């Protein structure tokens, strides 16, 4: 290799390791330095993995879609488009489950505000209609 050429790295960092850095920024460095986690850390990670998997299973079976159900109806095709987007895309993103939980916390407030104002309902419908269109186009492209 030439003097000015960068060295190629042969080690790859997995997506799981990248995600773990959110909770412990030094975890990947320690892992690659050969550090051994304590029994307590291993147990905590196993419990976290189990809770994470349980949350993912619950979300996959989840029929909630508060705003779309309010605007269109529980079994409307547009509501199902948004559920599919949640299950097939958002929940696969790093932090996607957190985003969905945040939505579940905030959407009842949005519905309550919407029920008290036709203007808010119109804005909410406009935004959700655009999201449904975007998700539908995205789904047809894949």
PDB file of C-alpha atoms in Angstrom, residues 16-79:
ATOM      1  CA  UNK A  16     -26.841  -4.551  16.755  1.00  0.00           C
ATOM      2  CA  UNK A  17     -23.555  -3.164  18.065  1.00  0.00           C
ATOM      3  CA  UNK A  18     -24.307   0.236  16.584  1.00  0.00           C
ATOM      4  CA  UNK A  19     -27.723   0.192  18.267  1.00  0.00           C
ATOM      5  CA  UNK A  20     -26.174  -0.739  21.605  1.00  0.00           C
ATOM      6  CA  UNK A  21     -24.020   2.375  21.520  1.00  0.00           C
ATOM      7  CA  UNK A  22     -27.189   4.383  22.136  1.00  0.00           C
ATOM      8  CA  UNK A  23     -27.392   2.881  25.618  1.00  0.00           C
ATOM      9  CA  UNK A  24     -23.660   2.530  26.271  1.00  0.00           C
ATOM     10  CA  UNK A  25     -21.390   4.523  23.938  1.00  0.00           C
ATOM     11  CA  UNK A  26     -18.322   2.578  25.017  1.00  0.00           C
ATOM     12  CA  UNK A  27     -19.813  -0.907  24.615  1.00  0.00           C
ATOM     13  CA  UNK A  28     -18.514  -1.516  21.094  1.00  0.00           C
ATOM     14  CA  UNK A  29     -15.027  -0.256  21.917  1.00  0.00           C
ATOM     15  CA  UNK A  30     -14.892  -2.456  24.995  1.00  0.00           C
ATOM     16  CA  UNK A  31     -16.136  -5.451  23.027  1.00  0.00           C
ATOM     17  CA  UNK A  32     -13.490  -5.052  20.345  1.00  0.00           C
ATOM     18  CA  UNK A  33     -10.796  -4.501  22.972  1.00  0.00           C
ATOM     19  CA  UNK A  34     -11.686  -7.918  24.364  1.00  0.00           C
ATOM     20  CA  UNK A  35     -13.318  -6.761  27.588  1.00  0.00           C
ATOM     21  CA  UNK A  36     -15.526  -9.338  29.253  1.00  0.00           C
ATOM     22  CA  UNK A  37     -18.901  -8.109  30.508  1.00  0.00           C
ATOM     23  CA  UNK A  38     -19.835  -8.815  34.100  1.00  0.00           C
ATOM     24  CA  UNK A  39     -22.447 -11.435  34.925  1.00  0.00           C
ATOM     25  CA  UNK A  40     -24.763  -8.609  35.964  1.00  0.00           C
ATOM     26  CA  UNK A  41     -24.304  -6.885  32.579  1.00  0.00           C
ATOM     27  CA  UNK A  42     -24.941 -10.143  30.688  1.00  0.00           C
ATOM     28  CA  UNK A  43     -28.118 -10.758  32.708  1.00  0.00           C
ATOM     29  CA  UNK A  44     -29.328  -7.188  32.183  1.00  0.00           C
ATOM     30  CA  UNK A  45     -28.741  -7.501  28.437  1.00  0.00           C
ATOM     31  CA  UNK A  46     -30.607 -10.817  28.283  1.00  0.00           C
ATOM     32  CA  UNK A  47     -33.562  -9.300  30.138  1.00  0.00           C
ATOM     33  CA  UNK A  48     -33.503  -6.278  27.822  1.00  0.00           C
ATOM     34  CA  UNK A  49     -33.412  -8.513  24.749  1.00  0.00           C
ATOM     35  CA  UNK A  50     -36.415 -10.480  26.043  1.00  0.00           C
ATOM     36  CA  UNK A  51     -38.392  -7.300  26.729  1.00  0.00           C
ATOM     37  CA  UNK A  52     -37.455  -5.915  23.326  1.00  0.00           C
ATOM     38  CA  UNK A  53     -38.622  -9.079  21.577  1.00  0.00           C
ATOM     39  CA  UNK A  54     -41.869  -9.084  23.576  1.00  0.00           C
ATOM     40  CA  UNK A  55     -42.488  -5.478  22.548  1.00  0.00           C
ATOM     41  CA  UNK A  56     -41.851  -6.341  18.897  1.00  0.00           C
ATOM     42  CA  UNK A  57     -44.256  -9.305  19.088  1.00  0.00           C
ATOM     43  CA  UNK A  58     -46.919  -7.115  20.683  1.00  0.00           C
ATOM     44  CA  UNK A  59     -46.449  -4.399  18.078  1.00  0.00           C
ATOM     45  CA  UNK A  60     -46.753  -6.900  15.203  1.00  0.00           C
ATOM     46  CA  UNK A  61     -50.123  -8.016  16.581  1.00  0.00           C
ATOM     47  CA  UNK A  62     -51.214  -4.504  17.457  1.00  0.00           C
ATOM     48  CA  UNK A  63     -54.329  -3.263  15.689  1.00  0.00           C
ATOM     49  CA  UNK A  64     -54.119   0.229  17.148  1.00  0.00           C
ATOM     50  CA  UNK A  65     -53.853   3.113  14.777  1.00  0.00           C
ATOM     51  CA  UNK A  66     -55.648   5.774  16.749  1.00  0.00           C
ATOM     52  CA  UNK A  67     -55.661   8.731  14.397  1.00  0.00           C
ATOM     53  CA  UNK A  68     -56.402   6.775  11.218  1.00  0.00           C
ATOM     54  CA  UNK A  69     -59.101   4.768  13.008  1.00  0.00           C
ATOM     55  CA  UNK A  70     -60.638   8.032  14.208  1.00  0.00           C
ATOM     56  CA  UNK A  71     -60.505   9.629  10.760  1.00  0.00           C
ATOM     57  CA  UNK A  72     -61.334   6.664   8.509  1.00  0.00           C
ATOM     58  CA  UNK A  73     -62.542   3.746  10.633  1.00  0.00           C
ATOM     59  CA  UNK A  74     -60.856   0.752  12.248  1.00  0.00           C
ATOM     60  CA  UNK A  75     -60.860  -1.515   9.186  1.00  0.00           C
ATOM     61  CA  UNK A  76     -60.606   1.100   6.436  1.00  0.00           C
ATOM     62  CA  UNK A  77     -57.969   0.301   3.763  1.00  0.00           C
ATOM     63  CA  UNK A  78     -56.174   3.584   4.529  1.00  0.00           C
ATOM     64  CA  UNK A  79     -55.881   2.607   8.182  1.00  0.00           C
TER      65      UNK A  79
END
